[in-house]
Short mmCIF file of C-alpha atoms in Angstrom, two decimals:
data_model
loop_
_atom_site.label_atom_id
_atom_site.label_comp_id
_atom_site.label_asym_id
_atom_site.label_seq_id
_atom_site.Cartn_x
_atom_site.Cartn_y
_atom_site.Cartn_z
CA MET A 1354 -33.69 -50.52 -64.58
CA LYS A 1355 -30.25 -49.94 -66.06
CA LEU A 1356 -27.02 -48.24 -64.98
CA PHE A 1357 -24.26 -47.11 -67.34
CA PHE A 1358 -20.76 -46.26 -66.05
CA ASP A 1359 -17.53 -44.72 -67.24
CA GLU A 1360 -14.50 -43.19 -65.54
CA SER A 1361 -12.21 -40.18 -65.67
CA GLY A 1362 -8.86 -39.53 -64.01
CA TYR A 1363 -7.50 -42.99 -64.73
CA SER A 1364 -5.68 -44.63 -61.87
CA GLY A 1365 -6.06 -48.38 -62.00
CA CYS A 1366 -3.94 -49.30 -59.00
CA ILE A 1367 -2.76 -46.38 -56.87
CA MET A 1368 0.97 -47.06 -56.80
CA PRO A 1369 3.99 -44.91 -57.70
CA ASN A 1370 4.27 -44.25 -61.45
CA LYS A 1371 7.50 -44.06 -63.45
CA ASN A 1372 8.05 -40.54 -62.08
CA GLY A 1373 7.68 -41.73 -58.49
CA GLN A 1374 4.30 -40.00 -58.12
CA LEU A 1375 0.98 -41.46 -57.01
CA PHE A 1376 -1.00 -39.70 -59.73
CA ASN A 1377 -0.35 -37.78 -62.92
CA ASP A 1378 -0.49 -33.98 -62.90
CA GLY A 1379 -4.09 -32.75 -62.73
CA GLN A 1380 -5.43 -36.20 -61.88
CA ARG A 1381 -5.49 -36.33 -58.08
CA HIS A 1382 -9.17 -37.27 -58.24
CA PHE A 1383 -10.80 -40.31 -59.78
CA VAL A 1384 -14.37 -39.72 -60.98
CA LEU A 1385 -16.92 -42.40 -61.79
CA GLY A 1386 -19.91 -41.12 -63.75
CA SER A 1387 -23.16 -43.00 -64.09
CA VAL A 1388 -26.41 -42.71 -66.02
CA PHE A 1389 -29.51 -44.30 -64.49
CA VAL A 1390 -32.67 -45.17 -66.43
CA ALA A 1391 -35.77 -46.56 -64.73
CA ASP A 1392 -37.35 -48.29 -67.74
CA LYS A 1393 -37.39 -48.43 -71.55
CA GLU A 1394 -39.38 -45.20 -71.86
CA ASP A 1395 -36.91 -43.43 -69.61
CA GLU A 1396 -33.99 -44.80 -71.64
CA ILE A 1397 -35.52 -43.51 -74.89
CA GLU A 1398 -36.07 -40.09 -73.31
CA ILE A 1399 -32.46 -39.59 -72.26
CA LEU A 1400 -31.13 -41.08 -75.51
CA ASN A 1401 -33.24 -38.66 -77.55
CA LYS A 1402 -31.94 -35.69 -75.54
CA TYR A 1403 -28.37 -36.83 -76.08
CA ARG A 1404 -28.85 -37.44 -79.81
CA GLN A 1405 -30.53 -34.06 -80.28
CA PHE A 1406 -27.53 -32.45 -78.59
CA LYS A 1407 -25.06 -34.23 -80.89
CA ASN A 1408 -27.09 -33.41 -84.00
CA ARG A 1409 -27.41 -29.76 -83.00
CA PHE A 1410 -23.64 -29.32 -82.79
CA GLY A 1411 -22.65 -31.66 -85.63
CA PHE A 1412 -21.04 -34.40 -83.56
CA ILE A 1413 -20.83 -37.69 -85.47
CA GLY A 1414 -20.26 -41.00 -83.71
CA GLU A 1415 -18.70 -41.14 -80.26
CA ILE A 1416 -17.86 -37.87 -78.56
CA LYS A 1417 -15.44 -37.77 -75.64
CA GLY A 1418 -16.00 -35.49 -72.67
CA SER A 1419 -12.53 -34.01 -73.19
CA GLU A 1420 -13.70 -32.64 -76.57
CA LEU A 1421 -16.44 -30.65 -74.85
CA MET A 1422 -13.82 -28.91 -72.70
CA THR A 1423 -12.14 -27.28 -75.72
CA GLN A 1424 -12.70 -23.60 -76.50
CA ARG A 1425 -14.35 -24.32 -79.85
CA ASN A 1426 -17.05 -26.31 -78.06
CA ASN A 1427 -17.95 -23.74 -75.38
CA GLU A 1428 -21.50 -23.36 -76.68
CA ALA A 1429 -21.93 -27.12 -76.91
CA LEU A 1430 -20.77 -27.51 -73.30
CA LYS A 1431 -23.20 -24.86 -72.11
CA TYR A 1432 -26.06 -26.57 -73.97
CA PHE A 1433 -25.00 -29.99 -72.63
CA ILE A 1434 -25.11 -28.84 -69.01
CA THR A 1435 -28.42 -27.00 -69.44
CA ASN A 1436 -30.35 -29.36 -71.71
CA VAL A 1437 -28.87 -32.86 -71.36
CA LEU A 1438 -28.00 -33.04 -67.67
CA ASP A 1439 -30.77 -33.18 -65.05
CA ASP A 1440 -31.36 -34.17 -61.42
CA LYS A 1441 -32.88 -37.52 -62.34
CA HIS A 1442 -30.48 -39.57 -64.44
CA PHE A 1443 -26.92 -38.67 -63.38
CA PHE A 1444 -24.74 -39.74 -60.46
CA ILE A 1445 -21.09 -39.04 -59.62
CA CYS A 1446 -18.55 -40.63 -57.28
CA ASN A 1447 -15.64 -38.25 -56.67
CA TYR A 1448 -12.66 -40.03 -55.08
CA ASP A 1449 -9.50 -38.28 -53.88
CA LYS A 1450 -6.74 -40.84 -54.49
CA ILE A 1451 -4.68 -39.63 -51.53
CA PHE A 1452 -7.73 -39.73 -49.25
CA TYR A 1453 -8.30 -43.28 -50.47
CA LEU A 1454 -4.82 -44.25 -49.27
CA ALA A 1455 -5.37 -42.30 -46.03
CA THR A 1456 -8.48 -44.38 -45.30
CA LEU A 1457 -6.56 -47.61 -45.99
CA ILE A 1458 -3.84 -46.53 -43.56
CA SER A 1459 -6.55 -45.61 -41.04
CA VAL A 1460 -8.21 -49.02 -41.35
CA TYR A 1461 -4.80 -50.64 -40.88
CA ILE A 1462 -3.97 -48.61 -37.75
CA PHE A 1463 -7.38 -48.23 -36.09
CA GLY A 1464 -9.29 -51.26 -37.40
CA VAL A 1465 -12.78 -51.67 -38.82
CA PRO A 1466 -14.54 -51.77 -35.39
CA PHE A 1467 -13.09 -48.31 -34.63
CA GLN A 1468 -14.32 -47.06 -38.02
CA GLN A 1469 -17.82 -48.35 -37.25
CA GLN A 1470 -18.01 -47.15 -33.64
CA GLU A 1471 -16.06 -43.87 -33.88
CA THR A 1472 -16.96 -42.92 -37.43
CA LEU A 1473 -16.51 -39.16 -37.10
CA THR A 1474 -13.12 -39.46 -35.38
CA PHE A 1475 -12.00 -42.00 -37.98
CA TYR A 1476 -12.84 -39.70 -40.90
CA MET A 1477 -11.47 -36.58 -39.22
CA MET A 1478 -8.16 -38.39 -38.72
CA ALA A 1479 -8.12 -39.75 -42.30
CA SER A 1480 -9.02 -36.30 -43.62
CA ALA A 1481 -6.13 -34.67 -41.76
CA LEU A 1482 -3.74 -37.45 -42.79
CA ALA A 1483 -4.65 -36.89 -46.45
CA GLY A 1484 -3.27 -33.36 -46.09
CA GLU A 1485 0.21 -34.60 -45.20
CA LYS A 1486 3.10 -34.79 -47.68
CA GLU A 1487 2.96 -37.43 -50.41
CA GLU A 1488 6.12 -39.06 -49.04
CA LEU A 1489 4.04 -40.74 -46.31
CA PHE A 1490 1.77 -42.43 -48.85
CA LEU A 1491 4.67 -43.51 -51.05
CA HIS A 1492 6.16 -45.18 -47.98
CA TYR A 1493 2.85 -46.94 -47.30
CA CYS A 1494 2.67 -48.26 -50.88
CA SER A 1495 6.22 -49.56 -50.59
CA ALA A 1496 5.33 -51.39 -47.36
CA VAL A 1497 2.21 -52.90 -48.96
CA CYS A 1498 4.28 -54.15 -51.91
CA GLU A 1499 6.50 -56.14 -49.55
CA ASN A 1500 3.67 -57.07 -47.16
CA THR A 1501 5.93 -58.70 -44.56
CA ASP A 1502 6.12 -58.34 -40.79
CA ASN A 1503 9.32 -56.39 -41.30
CA SER A 1504 7.74 -53.95 -43.79
CA LYS A 1505 4.81 -53.44 -41.42
CA LYS A 1506 7.14 -52.84 -38.47
CA GLU A 1507 9.16 -50.33 -40.50
CA PHE A 1508 6.00 -48.52 -41.60
CA LEU A 1509 4.74 -48.27 -37.99
CA GLU A 1510 8.11 -46.84 -36.95
CA TYR A 1511 7.91 -44.44 -39.89
CA LEU A 1512 4.44 -43.24 -38.82
CA ILE A 1513 5.77 -42.48 -35.33
CA SER A 1514 8.75 -40.44 -36.59
CA PHE A 1515 7.04 -38.73 -39.56
CA PRO A 1516 7.22 -34.87 -39.42
CA TYR A 1517 3.46 -34.22 -39.45
CA GLU A 1518 2.19 -30.80 -40.52
CA LYS A 1519 -1.58 -31.26 -40.14
CA LEU A 1520 -1.50 -33.57 -37.11
CA ASP A 1521 0.32 -33.43 -33.78
CA ARG A 1522 3.81 -34.92 -33.50
CA ASN A 1523 3.10 -36.52 -30.12
CA ASP A 1524 0.76 -39.12 -28.62
CA TYR A 1525 -2.24 -36.82 -29.10
CA ASN A 1526 -1.89 -37.95 -32.70
CA LEU A 1527 -3.79 -41.24 -32.71
CA TYR A 1528 -1.65 -42.65 -35.53
CA ILE A 1529 1.41 -42.32 -33.31
CA ALA A 1530 -0.35 -43.63 -30.20
CA PHE A 1531 -1.82 -46.68 -31.96
CA ALA A 1532 1.40 -47.43 -33.86
CA LYS A 1533 3.38 -47.39 -30.61
CA LEU A 1534 0.89 -49.82 -29.06
CA MET A 1535 1.11 -52.17 -32.05
CA LEU A 1536 4.92 -52.18 -31.84
CA GLU A 1537 4.87 -52.69 -28.09
CA ASN A 1538 2.58 -55.71 -28.48
CA LYS A 1539 4.44 -56.92 -31.58
CA ASP A 1540 1.04 -57.03 -33.27
CA TYR A 1541 1.80 -55.72 -36.75
CA GLY A 1542 -1.72 -56.27 -38.08
CA GLU A 1543 -2.74 -56.78 -41.70
CA PHE A 1544 -2.75 -54.24 -44.51
CA PRO A 1545 -6.39 -53.97 -45.71
CA LEU A 1546 -5.78 -54.29 -49.47
CA THR A 1547 -2.70 -56.10 -50.73
CA TYR A 1548 -1.94 -57.98 -53.94
CA GLU A 1549 -3.24 -61.12 -52.23
CA ALA A 1550 -6.64 -59.48 -51.67
CA TYR A 1551 -7.34 -59.46 -55.43
CA SER A 1552 -7.76 -62.41 -57.75
CA CYS A 1553 -6.15 -60.68 -60.74
CA LYS A 1554 -2.36 -60.45 -60.94
CA ASN A 1555 -0.65 -57.09 -60.24
CA THR A 1556 -3.77 -55.54 -58.68
CA VAL A 1557 -3.50 -53.45 -55.49
CA ASN A 1558 -5.10 -50.27 -54.09
CA PHE A 1559 -7.70 -50.46 -56.87
CA VAL A 1560 -9.79 -47.32 -56.29
CA ASN A 1561 -11.90 -47.86 -59.44
CA MET A 1562 -13.68 -50.88 -58.02
CA THR A 1563 -14.08 -49.29 -54.59
CA ALA A 1564 -15.74 -46.28 -56.22
CA LEU A 1565 -18.17 -48.54 -58.09
CA GLY A 1566 -19.07 -50.44 -54.92
CA GLU A 1567 -19.67 -47.22 -52.99
CA THR A 1568 -21.79 -45.82 -55.82
CA LEU A 1569 -23.95 -48.94 -55.89
CA LEU A 1570 -24.34 -48.77 -52.09
CA SER A 1571 -25.40 -45.13 -52.32
CA LEU A 1572 -27.89 -45.84 -55.11
CA LYS A 1573 -29.38 -48.71 -53.10
CA HIS A 1574 -29.63 -47.13 -49.65
CA LEU A 1575 -30.12 -43.44 -50.49
CA HIS A 1576 -32.02 -43.62 -53.77
CA GLY A 1577 -33.91 -46.92 -53.49
CA VAL A 1578 -32.42 -48.63 -56.56
CA ASP A 1579 -32.93 -52.41 -56.38
CA MET A 1580 -29.66 -53.89 -57.64
CA SER A 1581 -31.22 -57.32 -58.18
CA LYS A 1582 -33.46 -55.74 -60.84
CA THR A 1583 -30.82 -53.52 -62.42
CA GLU A 1584 -28.67 -54.25 -65.48
CA ILE A 1585 -25.21 -52.71 -65.14
CA TYR A 1586 -23.03 -51.67 -68.08
CA HIS A 1587 -19.47 -50.36 -67.84
CA ASP A 1588 -16.94 -49.27 -70.45
CA ASN A 1589 -14.35 -51.96 -71.17
CA LEU A 1590 -11.57 -52.30 -68.58
CA MET A 1591 -9.04 -54.66 -70.11
CA GLY A 1592 -7.34 -56.78 -67.48
CA TYR A 1593 -9.75 -55.93 -64.68
CA GLU A 1594 -13.14 -57.21 -65.85
CA GLU A 1595 -12.78 -60.62 -64.22
CA GLU A 1596 -11.78 -58.91 -60.95
CA TYR A 1597 -14.97 -56.84 -60.94
CA ASN A 1598 -17.32 -59.75 -61.49
CA GLN A 1599 -15.58 -62.03 -59.00
CA SER A 1600 -15.71 -59.29 -56.37
CA PHE A 1601 -19.43 -58.56 -56.84
CA GLU A 1602 -20.42 -62.20 -57.38
CA ASP A 1603 -21.44 -62.76 -53.74
CA ASN A 1604 -23.92 -59.88 -54.06
CA LYS A 1605 -25.34 -61.42 -57.24
CA ILE A 1606 -24.30 -58.36 -59.20
CA HIS A 1607 -22.96 -58.82 -62.73
CA ILE A 1608 -21.14 -56.09 -64.65
CA ASN A 1609 -21.59 -56.12 -68.43
CA PHE A 1610 -18.47 -54.64 -70.03
CA VAL A 1611 -19.12 -53.00 -73.38
CA ASP A 1612 -17.31 -50.88 -75.95
CA SER A 1613 -18.34 -47.26 -75.44
CA LYS A 1614 -18.35 -46.78 -79.23
CA GLU A 1615 -21.32 -49.14 -79.35
CA ASN A 1616 -23.25 -47.85 -76.34
CA GLU A 1617 -24.39 -44.23 -76.32
CA LEU A 1618 -25.32 -44.13 -72.64
CA VAL A 1619 -21.84 -45.32 -71.68
CA GLN A 1620 -20.60 -42.47 -73.90
CA LEU A 1621 -22.85 -40.12 -71.93
CA ALA A 1622 -21.39 -41.46 -68.67
CA ASP A 1623 -17.93 -40.70 -70.10
CA ASN A 1624 -19.00 -37.15 -70.94
CA ILE A 1625 -20.32 -36.31 -67.48
CA SER A 1626 -17.36 -37.93 -65.67
CA SER A 1627 -14.78 -36.14 -67.86
CA ILE A 1628 -16.44 -32.73 -67.69
CA TYR A 1629 -17.11 -32.98 -63.97
CA ARG A 1630 -13.54 -34.03 -63.14
CA LYS A 1631 -11.86 -31.37 -65.26
CA CYS A 1632 -14.01 -28.56 -63.84
CA PHE A 1633 -13.61 -29.91 -60.31
CA GLU A 1634 -9.81 -30.23 -60.51
CA LYS A 1635 -9.37 -26.73 -61.95
CA SER A 1636 -11.73 -25.00 -59.53
CA PHE A 1637 -10.22 -26.73 -56.50
CA GLU A 1638 -6.73 -25.91 -57.75
CA ALA A 1639 -7.66 -22.22 -57.56
CA PHE A 1640 -9.19 -22.54 -54.09
CA ARG A 1641 -6.14 -24.39 -52.74
CA CYS A 1642 -3.93 -21.51 -53.94
CA ASN A 1643 -6.37 -18.91 -52.54
CA LYS A 1644 -6.87 -17.57 -56.08
CA GLN A 1645 -10.52 -18.60 -56.45
CA TRP A 1646 -11.74 -15.11 -57.37
CA THR A 1647 -9.12 -14.48 -60.07
CA GLU A 1648 -8.08 -17.82 -61.63
CA ASN A 1649 -9.91 -20.70 -63.33
CA ILE A 1650 -13.21 -18.81 -63.04
CA TRP A 1651 -14.59 -20.41 -66.21
CA PHE A 1652 -14.04 -23.89 -64.78
CA THR A 1653 -15.52 -23.00 -61.39
CA GLU A 1654 -18.61 -21.44 -62.96
CA ASN A 1655 -19.18 -24.53 -65.09
CA TYR A 1656 -18.56 -26.77 -62.08
CA SER A 1657 -21.20 -24.82 -60.18
CA ARG A 1658 -23.66 -25.14 -63.04
CA ILE A 1659 -23.08 -28.92 -63.18
CA ILE A 1660 -23.69 -29.48 -59.46
CA ASN A 1661 -26.65 -27.08 -59.44
CA THR A 1662 -28.16 -29.11 -62.29
CA ILE A 1663 -27.63 -32.70 -61.13
CA GLY A 1664 -27.85 -31.94 -57.39
CA MET A 1665 -25.33 -32.54 -54.60
CA GLU A 1666 -27.44 -35.47 -53.37
CA HIS A 1667 -26.37 -37.23 -56.59
CA ILE A 1668 -22.65 -36.66 -55.91
CA LYS A 1669 -20.72 -38.89 -53.51
CA MET A 1670 -17.65 -37.08 -52.18
CA ASP A 1671 -14.89 -39.38 -50.93
CA THR A 1672 -12.44 -36.63 -50.05
CA GLN A 1673 -10.97 -34.64 -47.20
CA ILE A 1674 -13.72 -32.97 -45.19
CA SER A 1675 -12.75 -29.46 -46.33
CA ASP A 1676 -12.92 -30.60 -49.97
CA TYR A 1677 -16.31 -32.19 -49.24
CA VAL A 1678 -17.55 -28.80 -48.02
CA LEU A 1679 -16.35 -26.71 -50.95
CA PRO A 1680 -18.83 -27.92 -53.63
CA PHE A 1681 -21.73 -26.77 -51.45
CA VAL A 1682 -20.08 -23.36 -51.05
CA ILE A 1683 -19.27 -23.12 -54.77
CA ARG A 1684 -22.86 -24.08 -55.61
CA ASP A 1685 -24.26 -21.25 -53.48
CA ILE A 1686 -21.73 -18.57 -54.43
CA PHE A 1687 -21.33 -19.20 -58.17
CA GLY A 1688 -24.90 -20.34 -58.87
CA ASN A 1689 -26.08 -20.90 -62.44
CA GLU A 1690 -25.17 -17.54 -63.95
CA TYR A 1691 -21.80 -16.35 -65.16
CA GLY A 1692 -20.40 -13.56 -62.96
CA GLN A 1693 -22.79 -14.30 -60.09
CA PHE A 1694 -19.90 -14.98 -57.69
CA GLU A 1695 -18.91 -11.29 -57.59
CA LYS A 1696 -21.90 -10.34 -55.43
CA ASN A 1697 -21.72 -13.50 -53.28
CA LYS A 1698 -18.02 -14.02 -52.51
CA GLU A 1699 -18.24 -12.23 -49.15
CA LYS A 1700 -20.44 -15.11 -47.96
CA PHE A 1701 -17.64 -17.66 -48.38
CA TRP A 1702 -16.58 -18.28 -44.78
CA GLY A 1703 -20.10 -18.17 -43.37
CA LEU A 1704 -21.19 -20.81 -45.89
CA PHE A 1705 -18.03 -22.85 -45.37
CA TYR A 1706 -18.51 -23.21 -41.62
CA PHE A 1707 -22.25 -23.80 -41.99
CA TYR A 1708 -21.79 -26.70 -44.41
CA LYS A 1709 -18.79 -28.09 -42.54
CA GLU A 1710 -20.86 -28.45 -39.37
CA LYS A 1711 -23.68 -30.11 -41.32
CA ILE A 1712 -21.32 -32.54 -43.05
CA MET A 1713 -19.67 -33.47 -39.74
CA GLU A 1714 -23.13 -34.31 -38.36
CA ASP A 1715 -23.85 -36.44 -41.44
CA ILE A 1716 -20.55 -38.31 -41.07
CA ASP A 1717 -21.20 -38.92 -37.37
CA ALA A 1718 -24.56 -40.50 -38.23
CA MET A 1719 -23.21 -42.48 -41.18
CA LYS A 1720 -23.46 -46.27 -41.26
CA VAL A 1721 -20.29 -47.79 -42.71
CA ASP A 1722 -21.37 -51.43 -42.62
CA LEU A 1723 -24.44 -51.34 -44.86
CA PRO A 1724 -24.84 -54.43 -47.07
CA LEU A 1725 -24.81 -54.26 -50.85
#
């Protein structure tokens, strides 16, 4: 067995950039795409499909997923989704960078035992926190950079006084209640991921590696992939490769880093991650502005076709709960045909609440301490 990985929505470490933002415009989400092959015959099958696609549309050498999102390649994109993608070989991990920070803050405030024992409450709180203003997360990153008792104390005080919009501004807000208790006991805790938690210099809040670990866990426990019998290939990540292999060493997992120009299935992983992320970002942008029936329709229709083709069970959503729900709703409303949403859009809220309830049940039953 083999797995091939590549990424889209580059983040590296989630820390403020030169503009004081936690992510570049249009890149709130980090997407890890993977291609799985069971054996040599399976590998030849998917390679042949990919090569036929490139030959059909005159692509020579490596093709980037971003190229397929251009207007001149509309027909190639349609063919790619219909004839290259399937529900057997492709997996996605979709990580909201702000939700990632919200879960780190939640682990810091509530602790891992709370996450394991009160899983639904933990993720409902983290989900709501991820909807707050970016200022809160910038403050957290600043505190993590210092990583002193004083920076922790200041962050706890900041959490208590923060002008929440999604959560209560009193002790019914568990972040406030727990932070007050920590200050009262002068127990400032430990930030879950600091510079000291990584072996490589200048590494912190490294969502890329977390996404890979969660993808491997999902493949093992939900899809029965034996990691001890699986070769793993990933596009080169200069400066981080040692970090990956040291982190997964205890699980006897080795990551082979390769140049995507020399590995076609890593190229294919790049294509699916890039296309998925671009369509996802644009469709969700429209939904967040309540313009889903008038704007970015082309992206939403292609997003629906992607998830209808590879299957939601092959997509791991590490996002706010409402964002987790939306792909299921988009899948059912937009379907596989262009223009299909017009006759289905009245079903939106019924589908939204149906899938939200189901996802909450799944989260409540989720095991967060499964071994890799």
